[in-house]
Amino acid sequence: MQFVFTEEQILIRDTAREFCNEHATSARVRAALAAPGGYEPALWSELLTMGWAGIAVPEAYGGSGLGWVELCLLQAEQGRRLVPSPFFATAALAAPLWLQVATAAQQAEWLPALVSGAHQFACAVTGAGGQPGATGLTATLTPHRAGGYRLTGAANYVIHGQTADSLLVAARAPGSTGDAGLSLVRVPADARGVTRTAQVMLDLTRPMSRVEFHAVDLPAEQVLGTAEAAGPALATVLQLARIALAAECVGGAEYVLEMTTDYARQRVQFGRPIGSFQAVKHRLADMMVAVEAAKSAAWYAACVAAESPAELPEAAAIAKSNCSDAFFNCAANGIQLHGGIGYTWDHDAHLYFKRARAAATLLGSPAWQREQLATLMGLGASAAPPVY
Amino acid sequence: MKLGFTPTQEAFRRDAAAWLEAQLSGAFSDLRGVTGQMALLERRIEWEQALGRERFSAIGWPEQFGGRDATLGEQVIFAEEYARAGAPGRVGHMGIELAGPTLLAFGTDAQKQRFLLPIARGEEFWCQGYSEPNAGSDLANVRTHAALVDTPTGPRWQVNGQKIWTSLATFAHWAFVVCRTEPGTQGHKGLSYLLVPTQQPGVTIRPIRQMNGEAEFNETFFADALTDADNIVGAPGGGWAVAMGTLAFERGVSTLAQQMSFRNELDRLVAAAKANGAARDPGLRLRLADAYSGLRIMRYSALRMLSQTDGGELSGAAFTYKIYWATWRKKLGELIMDVLGPEGEIARGLPYEWAELQGVFFSSRSDTIYGGTNQIQRNLIAERALGLPREPRG
Ligand SMILES: Cc1cc2nc3c(=O)[nH]c(=O)nc-3n(C[C@H](O)[C@H](O)[C@H](O)COP(=O)(O)OP(=O)(O)OC[C@H]3O[C@@H](n4cnc5c(N)ncnc54)[C@H](O)[C@@H]3O)c2cc1C
């Protein structure tokens, strides 16, 4: 039992931090946000060259064969600098979907391209209404013609959906509910009947699309693994993704705390640094308390992902809710403690604030996560469970 | 990062669990589930002694001082099994968690030989003589003073002054006392850390009734109280560093055991919420889930803190640990009353007997005061961990 990073993990973190500090500068991040697709292709290909997309993919498929802790380290470092890149969609969502759901042959066919970036995937795993979990999934997959399928319906909040070459779509058998009857299918983004609409997101750092499927016909081999049996694996992948998102929140929260502490040391009012006023000091201290708790939650969950799957639902719910709360709390205080400058478009404070808010919503709100926990704790049914 | 335990550690878990179970369903069955600081005191002292005989009292200590040289993993396991078995709160905790670790870190060989075994064996109990009427958060303002005087048996420290809020002093044998030994000094300088026997004519202990009706803390008066010249930890005038060291030990492995008792409190609350229907209330169930999250996070943070064995700088997790758990438990106390509803307003009976959960509502109000108030914790975090300017001092 050793709950500290290994030397190798520290090396991964430090290398990533150095890289992000040098390349993901505020100016470059802002330029990328304004670019089509919402990220900088040159930066993304450097991440790909460093093997980031395949960090948790087995070496047989061109990956590094490392685990979720290492993936979360990269996610946290990108979270610190708001690196806009398809990393989360690729490494934290699409890769585990292939690994958990697809057959070995499908993995061998597609994972190398995912790892190299030759083929970009986006995951349509949230329903049109945005409700998290299987209940919200409404797109339907029906057998059609000889051995084929027809996909109908819509998905939303598809991260980096606009620039993907293929979509991995969660769809259900007509009439099925919950985890039952769920399939995952690979849909080429340019397939007939697919329309993608880029959403204008409040959070500028994570582009998302709404995708509609108007009777899209698919051959059977585009079903990942076995049709109508993907529910449990999909649930696991979403837990893993929540943990990666939690790590990203930790990075963001930690960075906002550092940025705001620096400012409080420098900014002088009433002849003293504002950081000497207890009202300011104590807020920063509370931010640090939240950040440290969030670190504990995220890194524990990352370990659980690697070591003890039975704890995954609990650890993911704890990490996701606490880390996004901590991030939001820090980002909100970050604006307040910067005063007027913190309310400007040109200061980065709002980018963190908006990403924190979006991270809270993505894959289930803090209230939704706590409701999952309440159920896991054996509290029985709620009189009115949270919708999102 | 690695969370799992080795087969040897799992074997230790089975042994520890079996021993605890045998005791708590046998000779000590009356103590299972007993909480509070001083309830059933005589029996709990016997329990401390039983733990001592089995070297389960302070397993992390060296074998020669009554411990088992246990690894961190084993200490984690023992804390878990201790709570799982429903073993009672440790009445010896002042010695086990504060005095003992302080002596291990700062004591002389002779002091370790003299004091550690009796602590581990539950034969001598300790109390903490820090706070005074005018020195609380501002501990360096203590007025209690001591001087070396000649006595027929050689030079000894003679102590005068008053301490207050001294927990568990009524049955303690020793106090560790922060006092001024260099007349005319101020602040941190000139303070010494003395070990003073409390069962002597020069020491008077007067219980103080607390808001929960009980009297676990006391006023302690020193009037020419004596202790041997050797009973000083650290250098004369260098007591401040030792006193601060003791506070750091409050963040030690014992925190794991403390969390386990929190877990028992939360379990009780969950059972109450299920019984009275509060568990269905959307707002309350989210707060219950949040409380559970906090409890788990405390565990993760403790593991993180304890895994950092380099012993140098305090980690961020260690700096923030106290305020986190104290605030968590205060919120738990408030949640308890919201879950219990009107029923929670009625005590069990005379004179002022409350139920376990109501007791948490009360005692949690002190968690954010003792061991450094929340405000002092924030100052510490801001100044020491974040490097913000220091407080102005008058
Ligand atoms: C249940 C219980 C058990 C205890 N057991 C022991 C024991 O065994 N041994 C022992 O020595 N002591 C013990 N104490 C005492 C405890 O350590 C002190 O109460 C504590 O340090 C606070 O000191 P004080 O009571 O003098 O409050 P004060 O220091 O007077 O504080 C009053 C208020 O002012 C705030 N304040 C003070 N200074 C500052 C500042 N610089 N910035 C912002 N706010 C500030 C405090 O946070 C607090 O809210 C115990 C206390 C309790 C409640």
Short mmCIF file of C-alpha atoms in Angstrom, two decimals, chain A residues 3-387:
data_model
loop_
_atom_site.label_atom_id
_atom_site.label_comp_id
_atom_site.label_asym_id
_atom_site.label_seq_id
_atom_site.Cartn_x
_atom_site.Cartn_y
_atom_site.Cartn_z
CA PHE A 3 -0.56 6.05 -2.17
CA VAL A 4 2.10 8.21 -3.82
CA PHE A 5 3.22 8.53 -7.42
CA THR A 6 6.06 6.32 -8.57
CA GLU A 7 9.18 7.90 -9.99
CA GLU A 8 8.04 7.02 -13.47
CA GLN A 9 4.68 8.68 -12.87
CA ILE A 10 6.37 11.81 -11.57
CA LEU A 11 8.53 11.88 -14.67
CA ILE A 12 5.46 11.64 -16.89
CA ARG A 13 3.80 14.46 -14.99
CA ASP A 14 6.83 16.72 -15.01
CA THR A 15 7.49 16.19 -18.70
CA ALA A 16 3.87 16.91 -19.51
CA ARG A 17 3.89 20.02 -17.35
CA GLU A 18 6.99 21.34 -19.00
CA PHE A 19 5.55 20.70 -22.42
CA CYS A 20 2.24 22.39 -21.64
CA ASN A 21 3.91 25.36 -19.98
CA GLU A 22 6.03 25.90 -23.05
CA HIS A 23 3.49 25.21 -25.77
CA ALA A 24 0.02 25.74 -24.36
CA THR A 25 0.53 29.40 -23.56
CA SER A 26 -2.50 31.57 -23.06
CA ALA A 27 -1.98 33.21 -26.46
CA ARG A 28 -1.79 29.89 -28.27
CA VAL A 29 -4.75 28.46 -26.40
CA ARG A 30 -6.83 31.50 -27.30
CA ALA A 31 -5.82 31.29 -30.93
CA ALA A 32 -6.81 27.62 -30.97
CA LEU A 33 -10.21 28.35 -29.46
CA ALA A 34 -10.97 30.66 -32.34
CA ALA A 35 -9.75 28.18 -34.96
CA PRO A 36 -12.12 25.84 -36.81
CA GLY A 37 -12.57 22.66 -34.78
CA GLY A 38 -11.54 24.48 -31.61
CA TYR A 39 -8.02 23.11 -31.31
CA GLU A 40 -4.59 23.59 -32.83
CA PRO A 41 -3.77 20.67 -35.15
CA ALA A 42 -0.02 21.29 -34.83
CA LEU A 43 -0.18 20.98 -31.04
CA TRP A 44 -2.38 17.89 -31.26
CA SER A 45 0.05 16.18 -33.61
CA GLU A 46 2.86 16.88 -31.16
CA LEU A 47 0.80 15.23 -28.41
CA LEU A 48 0.24 12.30 -30.77
CA THR A 49 3.94 12.07 -31.53
CA MET A 50 4.63 11.87 -27.81
CA GLY A 51 2.21 8.94 -27.70
CA TRP A 52 -0.35 10.59 -25.45
CA ALA A 53 -3.43 9.24 -27.25
CA GLY A 54 -2.24 5.69 -26.67
CA ILE A 55 -1.03 6.13 -23.10
CA ALA A 56 -3.47 3.51 -21.78
CA VAL A 57 -3.66 1.38 -24.95
CA PRO A 58 -1.76 -1.94 -25.02
CA GLU A 59 1.59 -1.92 -26.79
CA ALA A 60 0.28 -4.50 -29.28
CA TYR A 61 -1.91 -1.72 -30.74
CA GLY A 62 0.83 0.87 -30.77
CA GLY A 63 0.09 2.30 -27.33
CA SER A 64 2.31 2.73 -24.29
CA GLY A 65 0.53 0.06 -22.28
CA LEU A 66 0.32 2.24 -19.17
CA GLY A 67 -2.70 2.63 -16.94
CA TRP A 68 -5.40 5.05 -15.88
CA VAL A 69 -3.22 6.82 -13.34
CA GLU A 70 -0.80 7.80 -16.12
CA LEU A 71 -3.66 8.84 -18.39
CA CYS A 72 -5.10 10.98 -15.60
CA LEU A 73 -1.72 12.62 -15.07
CA LEU A 74 -1.75 13.79 -18.70
CA GLN A 75 -5.36 14.88 -18.37
CA ALA A 76 -4.61 16.89 -15.24
CA GLU A 77 -1.67 18.63 -16.86
CA GLN A 78 -3.79 19.61 -19.84
CA GLY A 79 -6.43 20.77 -17.38
CA ARG A 80 -3.93 23.15 -15.80
CA ARG A 81 -3.36 24.97 -19.06
CA LEU A 82 -6.80 24.39 -20.64
CA VAL A 83 -5.11 22.63 -23.56
CA PRO A 84 -7.80 22.43 -26.22
CA SER A 85 -7.20 19.06 -27.83
CA PRO A 86 -9.14 15.92 -28.72
CA PHE A 87 -7.20 14.07 -25.98
CA PHE A 88 -10.17 13.48 -23.70
CA ALA A 89 -12.46 12.35 -26.53
CA THR A 90 -9.76 10.13 -27.98
CA ALA A 91 -7.83 8.67 -25.06
CA ALA A 92 -10.34 8.82 -22.21
CA LEU A 93 -13.52 7.93 -24.13
CA ALA A 94 -12.92 6.33 -27.52
CA ALA A 95 -9.91 4.18 -26.61
CA PRO A 96 -11.53 2.51 -23.60
CA LEU A 97 -14.71 2.00 -25.64
CA TRP A 98 -12.73 0.04 -28.21
CA LEU A 99 -10.92 -1.84 -25.47
CA GLN A 100 -13.97 -2.70 -23.41
CA VAL A 101 -16.58 -3.33 -26.06
CA ALA A 102 -14.98 -4.36 -29.37
CA THR A 103 -13.69 -7.76 -30.48
CA ALA A 104 -9.93 -8.38 -30.63
CA ALA A 105 -10.06 -8.21 -34.39
CA GLN A 106 -11.82 -4.84 -34.31
CA GLN A 107 -9.31 -3.54 -31.79
CA ALA A 108 -6.42 -4.64 -34.00
CA GLU A 109 -8.04 -2.94 -36.96
CA TRP A 110 -8.87 0.42 -35.37
CA LEU A 111 -6.78 1.11 -32.28
CA PRO A 112 -3.47 1.69 -34.11
CA ALA A 113 -5.15 4.41 -36.16
CA LEU A 114 -6.62 5.94 -33.01
CA VAL A 115 -3.21 5.95 -31.33
CA SER A 116 -1.42 7.50 -34.28
CA GLY A 117 -4.19 9.98 -34.87
CA ALA A 118 -4.65 8.77 -38.44
CA HIS A 119 -8.31 8.26 -37.66
CA GLN A 120 -10.07 10.51 -35.17
CA PHE A 121 -13.03 9.27 -33.15
CA ALA A 122 -15.74 11.12 -31.29
CA CYS A 123 -18.16 9.42 -28.93
CA ALA A 124 -21.91 9.95 -29.07
CA VAL A 125 -22.71 8.58 -25.63
CA THR A 126 -25.08 11.27 -24.34
CA GLY A 127 -28.67 11.41 -25.50
CA ALA A 128 -30.30 14.36 -27.23
CA GLY A 129 -31.75 15.61 -23.93
CA GLY A 130 -28.39 15.55 -22.19
CA GLN A 131 -29.41 13.22 -19.35
CA PRO A 132 -26.40 11.26 -18.15
CA GLY A 133 -26.31 7.50 -18.01
CA ALA A 134 -28.04 4.90 -20.11
CA THR A 135 -31.53 6.25 -19.42
CA GLY A 136 -30.85 9.31 -21.52
CA LEU A 137 -29.84 7.34 -24.61
CA THR A 138 -32.60 7.48 -27.17
CA ALA A 139 -31.02 6.75 -30.58
CA THR A 140 -32.27 3.38 -31.80
CA LEU A 141 -30.57 0.60 -33.69
CA THR A 142 -32.80 -1.84 -35.53
CA PRO A 143 -31.86 -4.86 -37.64
CA HIS A 144 -32.26 -3.91 -41.26
CA ARG A 145 -31.84 -5.91 -44.42
CA ALA A 146 -29.56 -8.93 -44.45
CA GLY A 147 -27.46 -8.79 -41.28
CA GLY A 148 -27.28 -4.99 -41.32
CA TYR A 149 -28.63 -2.30 -39.02
CA ARG A 150 -30.36 1.04 -39.26
CA LEU A 151 -29.54 3.87 -36.84
CA THR A 152 -32.14 6.55 -36.13
CA GLY A 153 -32.34 9.38 -33.61
CA ALA A 154 -29.99 11.93 -32.19
CA ALA A 155 -27.16 12.42 -29.74
CA ASN A 156 -25.84 15.61 -28.21
CA TYR A 157 -22.79 16.91 -26.37
CA VAL A 158 -20.53 14.96 -28.72
CA ILE A 159 -17.08 16.21 -27.79
CA HIS A 160 -14.97 17.16 -30.82
CA GLY A 161 -17.75 15.69 -32.94
CA GLN A 162 -17.20 18.17 -35.75
CA THR A 163 -13.63 17.11 -36.58
CA ALA A 164 -13.99 13.35 -36.08
CA ASP A 165 -13.62 10.86 -38.90
CA SER A 166 -15.87 8.34 -37.17
CA LEU A 167 -18.44 8.50 -34.42
CA LEU A 168 -18.82 5.77 -31.82
CA VAL A 169 -22.54 5.86 -31.17
CA ALA A 170 -24.44 4.31 -28.28
CA ALA A 171 -27.88 3.24 -29.44
CA ARG A 172 -30.57 1.00 -28.02
CA ALA A 173 -32.86 -1.70 -29.31
CA PRO A 174 -36.39 -0.31 -29.72
CA GLY A 175 -38.33 -0.70 -26.49
CA SER A 176 -35.28 -1.47 -24.34
CA THR A 177 -34.53 0.50 -21.18
CA GLY A 178 -31.57 1.14 -18.92
CA ASP A 179 -28.39 -0.82 -19.56
CA ALA A 180 -30.22 -3.51 -21.52
CA GLY A 181 -30.34 -3.57 -25.31
CA LEU A 182 -27.49 -1.12 -25.80
CA SER A 183 -25.13 -1.39 -28.77
CA LEU A 184 -22.12 0.59 -29.85
CA VAL A 185 -21.66 1.23 -33.52
CA ARG A 186 -18.98 2.92 -35.56
CA VAL A 187 -20.49 5.42 -37.90
CA PRO A 188 -18.30 7.18 -40.46
CA ALA A 189 -18.89 10.88 -39.97
CA ASP A 190 -19.64 11.31 -43.65
CA ALA A 191 -22.10 8.41 -43.81
CA ARG A 192 -25.37 9.12 -45.56
CA GLY A 193 -28.01 10.39 -43.13
CA VAL A 194 -25.58 11.82 -40.56
CA THR A 195 -25.81 15.53 -39.84
CA ARG A 196 -23.49 17.22 -37.40
CA THR A 197 -24.15 20.66 -35.98
CA ALA A 198 -21.46 22.42 -34.00
CA GLN A 199 -22.91 23.94 -30.85
CA VAL A 200 -21.79 27.31 -29.59
CA MET A 201 -20.69 26.29 -26.12
CA LEU A 202 -20.44 28.60 -23.10
CA ASP A 203 -17.22 26.75 -22.34
CA LEU A 204 -14.97 27.75 -25.19
CA THR A 205 -12.39 25.08 -24.47
CA ARG A 206 -14.37 21.93 -25.24
CA PRO A 207 -16.26 22.01 -28.54
CA MET A 208 -19.34 19.82 -28.82
CA SER A 209 -21.79 18.90 -31.53
CA ARG A 210 -25.32 17.72 -31.87
CA VAL A 211 -25.54 14.76 -34.23
CA GLU A 212 -28.62 13.42 -35.98
CA PHE A 213 -28.99 10.04 -37.58
CA HIS A 214 -31.62 9.91 -40.30
CA ALA A 215 -31.96 6.22 -41.07
CA VAL A 216 -28.25 5.56 -41.31
CA ASP A 217 -27.62 2.08 -42.71
CA LEU A 218 -24.71 0.16 -41.24
CA PRO A 219 -23.21 -3.23 -42.07
CA ALA A 220 -23.01 -5.65 -39.13
CA GLU A 221 -19.24 -5.39 -38.80
CA GLN A 222 -19.65 -1.78 -37.65
CA VAL A 223 -21.20 -2.99 -34.41
CA LEU A 224 -18.49 -3.07 -31.75
CA GLY A 225 -18.48 -6.49 -30.10
CA THR A 226 -21.92 -8.04 -29.73
CA ALA A 227 -25.06 -6.09 -30.57
CA GLU A 228 -27.34 -5.20 -27.66
CA ALA A 229 -24.74 -6.30 -25.10
CA ALA A 230 -22.66 -3.15 -24.68
CA GLY A 231 -24.50 -1.72 -21.64
CA PRO A 232 -22.23 -2.84 -18.79
CA ALA A 233 -19.01 -2.06 -20.69
CA LEU A 234 -20.33 1.34 -21.68
CA ALA A 235 -21.15 2.05 -18.04
CA THR A 236 -17.58 1.16 -17.08
CA VAL A 237 -16.12 3.39 -19.78
CA LEU A 238 -18.24 6.31 -18.60
CA GLN A 239 -16.92 5.79 -15.06
CA LEU A 240 -13.37 5.82 -16.38
CA ALA A 241 -14.09 8.99 -18.33
CA ARG A 242 -15.57 10.63 -15.23
CA ILE A 243 -12.35 9.89 -13.39
CA ALA A 244 -10.26 11.42 -16.18
CA LEU A 245 -12.53 14.44 -16.13
CA ALA A 246 -12.08 14.66 -12.37
CA ALA A 247 -8.32 14.69 -12.85
CA GLU A 248 -8.68 17.44 -15.42
CA CYS A 249 -10.70 19.44 -12.87
CA VAL A 250 -7.96 18.95 -10.29
CA GLY A 251 -5.43 20.37 -12.72
CA GLY A 252 -7.62 23.37 -13.45
CA ALA A 253 -8.41 24.01 -9.79
CA GLU A 254 -4.78 23.76 -8.80
CA TYR A 255 -3.72 26.17 -11.52
CA VAL A 256 -6.38 28.74 -10.59
CA LEU A 257 -5.25 28.51 -6.96
CA GLU A 258 -1.63 29.15 -7.97
CA MET A 259 -2.55 31.98 -10.31
CA THR A 260 -4.75 33.65 -7.70
CA THR A 261 -2.23 33.20 -4.89
CA ASP A 262 0.43 34.87 -7.04
CA TYR A 263 -1.91 37.73 -7.74
CA ALA A 264 -2.74 38.13 -4.05
CA ARG A 265 0.95 38.40 -3.25
CA GLN A 266 1.54 41.08 -5.86
CA ARG A 267 -1.55 43.24 -5.93
CA VAL A 268 -1.30 46.09 -3.41
CA GLN A 269 -4.26 47.99 -1.94
CA PHE A 270 -4.39 50.06 1.24
CA GLY A 271 -0.60 49.95 1.14
CA ARG A 272 -0.45 46.16 1.62
CA PRO A 273 -0.57 43.12 -0.61
CA ILE A 274 -4.21 42.00 -0.71
CA GLY A 275 -2.96 38.55 0.33
CA SER A 276 -2.24 39.97 3.78
CA PHE A 277 -5.95 40.58 4.44
CA GLN A 278 -7.48 37.68 6.31
CA ALA A 279 -10.64 37.71 4.21
CA VAL A 280 -8.46 37.02 1.17
CA LYS A 281 -6.05 34.65 2.90
CA HIS A 282 -8.81 32.53 4.32
CA ARG A 283 -10.54 32.22 0.98
CA LEU A 284 -7.32 31.05 -0.59
CA ALA A 285 -6.81 28.61 2.27
CA ASP A 286 -10.30 27.22 1.70
CA MET A 287 -9.48 26.85 -1.98
CA MET A 288 -6.42 24.85 -1.07
CA VAL A 289 -8.45 22.63 1.25
CA ALA A 290 -10.82 21.92 -1.64
CA VAL A 291 -7.95 21.28 -4.06
CA GLU A 292 -6.23 18.82 -1.72
CA ALA A 293 -9.46 16.93 -1.11
CA ALA A 294 -10.06 16.83 -4.85
CA LYS A 295 -6.58 15.45 -5.45
CA SER A 296 -7.21 12.68 -2.96
CA ALA A 297 -10.51 11.83 -4.61
CA ALA A 298 -9.17 11.89 -8.17
CA TRP A 299 -5.98 9.94 -7.57
CA TYR A 300 -7.72 7.36 -5.46
CA ALA A 301 -10.26 6.85 -8.20
CA ALA A 302 -7.51 6.60 -10.81
CA CYS A 303 -5.89 3.86 -8.73
CA VAL A 304 -9.22 2.09 -8.38
CA ALA A 305 -9.62 2.17 -12.16
CA ALA A 306 -6.30 0.39 -12.44
CA GLU A 307 -6.59 -1.98 -9.50
CA SER A 308 -10.03 -2.65 -8.11
CA PRO A 309 -12.96 -2.47 -10.56
CA ALA A 310 -15.56 -3.31 -7.93
CA GLU A 311 -15.02 0.10 -6.33
CA LEU A 312 -15.28 1.95 -9.63
CA PRO A 313 -18.86 3.29 -9.43
CA GLU A 314 -18.33 4.68 -5.95
CA ALA A 315 -14.88 6.13 -6.56
CA ALA A 316 -15.94 7.71 -9.86
CA ALA A 317 -19.02 9.35 -8.34
CA ILE A 318 -16.97 10.72 -5.44
CA ALA A 319 -14.20 11.97 -7.70
CA LYS A 320 -16.42 13.54 -10.34
CA SER A 321 -18.65 15.41 -7.89
CA ASN A 322 -15.93 16.61 -5.56
CA CYS A 323 -13.42 17.58 -8.21
CA SER A 324 -15.84 19.57 -10.32
CA ASP A 325 -17.15 21.27 -7.16
CA ALA A 326 -13.60 22.12 -6.12
CA PHE A 327 -12.79 23.44 -9.59
CA PHE A 328 -15.89 25.60 -9.72
CA ASN A 329 -15.30 26.92 -6.22
CA CYS A 330 -11.70 27.82 -7.09
CA ALA A 331 -12.58 29.33 -10.45
CA ALA A 332 -15.37 31.42 -8.93
CA ASN A 333 -13.10 32.66 -6.14
CA GLY A 334 -10.43 33.24 -8.76
CA ILE A 335 -12.65 35.81 -10.44
CA GLN A 336 -13.63 37.44 -7.15
CA LEU A 337 -10.08 37.76 -5.85
CA HIS A 338 -8.83 39.27 -9.11
CA GLY A 339 -11.41 42.05 -8.88
CA GLY A 340 -12.33 43.90 -12.08
CA ILE A 341 -9.61 42.37 -14.19
CA GLY A 342 -11.05 38.95 -13.35
CA TYR A 343 -14.30 39.89 -15.08
CA THR A 344 -12.66 40.72 -18.41
CA TRP A 345 -12.62 38.64 -21.56
CA ASP A 346 -8.87 39.08 -21.84
CA HIS A 347 -8.08 37.51 -18.46
CA ASP A 348 -8.06 33.71 -18.38
CA ALA A 349 -10.14 33.53 -15.21
CA HIS A 350 -13.39 33.20 -17.16
CA LEU A 351 -12.03 30.38 -19.30
CA TYR A 352 -11.45 28.30 -16.18
CA PHE A 353 -14.76 29.37 -14.67
CA LYS A 354 -16.70 28.28 -17.74
CA ARG A 355 -14.79 25.05 -18.12
CA ALA A 356 -15.45 24.26 -14.46
CA ARG A 357 -19.17 24.81 -14.97
CA ALA A 358 -19.20 22.66 -18.10
CA ALA A 359 -17.21 19.92 -16.39
CA ALA A 360 -19.80 19.85 -13.62
CA THR A 361 -22.52 19.14 -16.18
CA LEU A 362 -20.62 16.74 -18.40
CA LEU A 363 -21.37 13.04 -17.74
CA GLY A 364 -23.68 13.87 -14.82
CA SER A 365 -23.87 16.80 -12.40
CA PRO A 366 -22.56 16.70 -8.83
CA ALA A 367 -26.14 16.15 -7.65
CA TRP A 368 -26.55 13.28 -10.09
CA GLN A 369 -23.29 11.70 -8.92
CA ARG A 370 -24.39 12.03 -5.31
CA GLU A 371 -27.68 10.40 -6.16
CA GLN A 372 -25.73 7.43 -7.56
CA LEU A 373 -23.78 7.34 -4.32
CA ALA A 374 -26.95 7.53 -2.24
CA THR A 375 -28.15 4.42 -4.05
CA LEU A 376 -24.81 2.67 -3.59
CA MET A 377 -24.97 3.53 0.12
CA GLY A 378 -28.25 1.65 0.35
CA LEU A 379 -30.48 4.66 0.98
CA GLY A 380 -33.21 3.15 -1.19
CA ALA A 381 -35.17 5.11 -3.78
CA SER A 382 -35.37 8.89 -3.86
CA ALA A 383 -38.69 10.68 -3.74
CA ALA A 384 -37.39 12.88 -6.61
CA PRO A 385 -34.05 11.94 -8.17
CA PRO A 386 -32.07 14.68 -9.96
CA VAL A 387 -32.70 14.78 -13.71
#
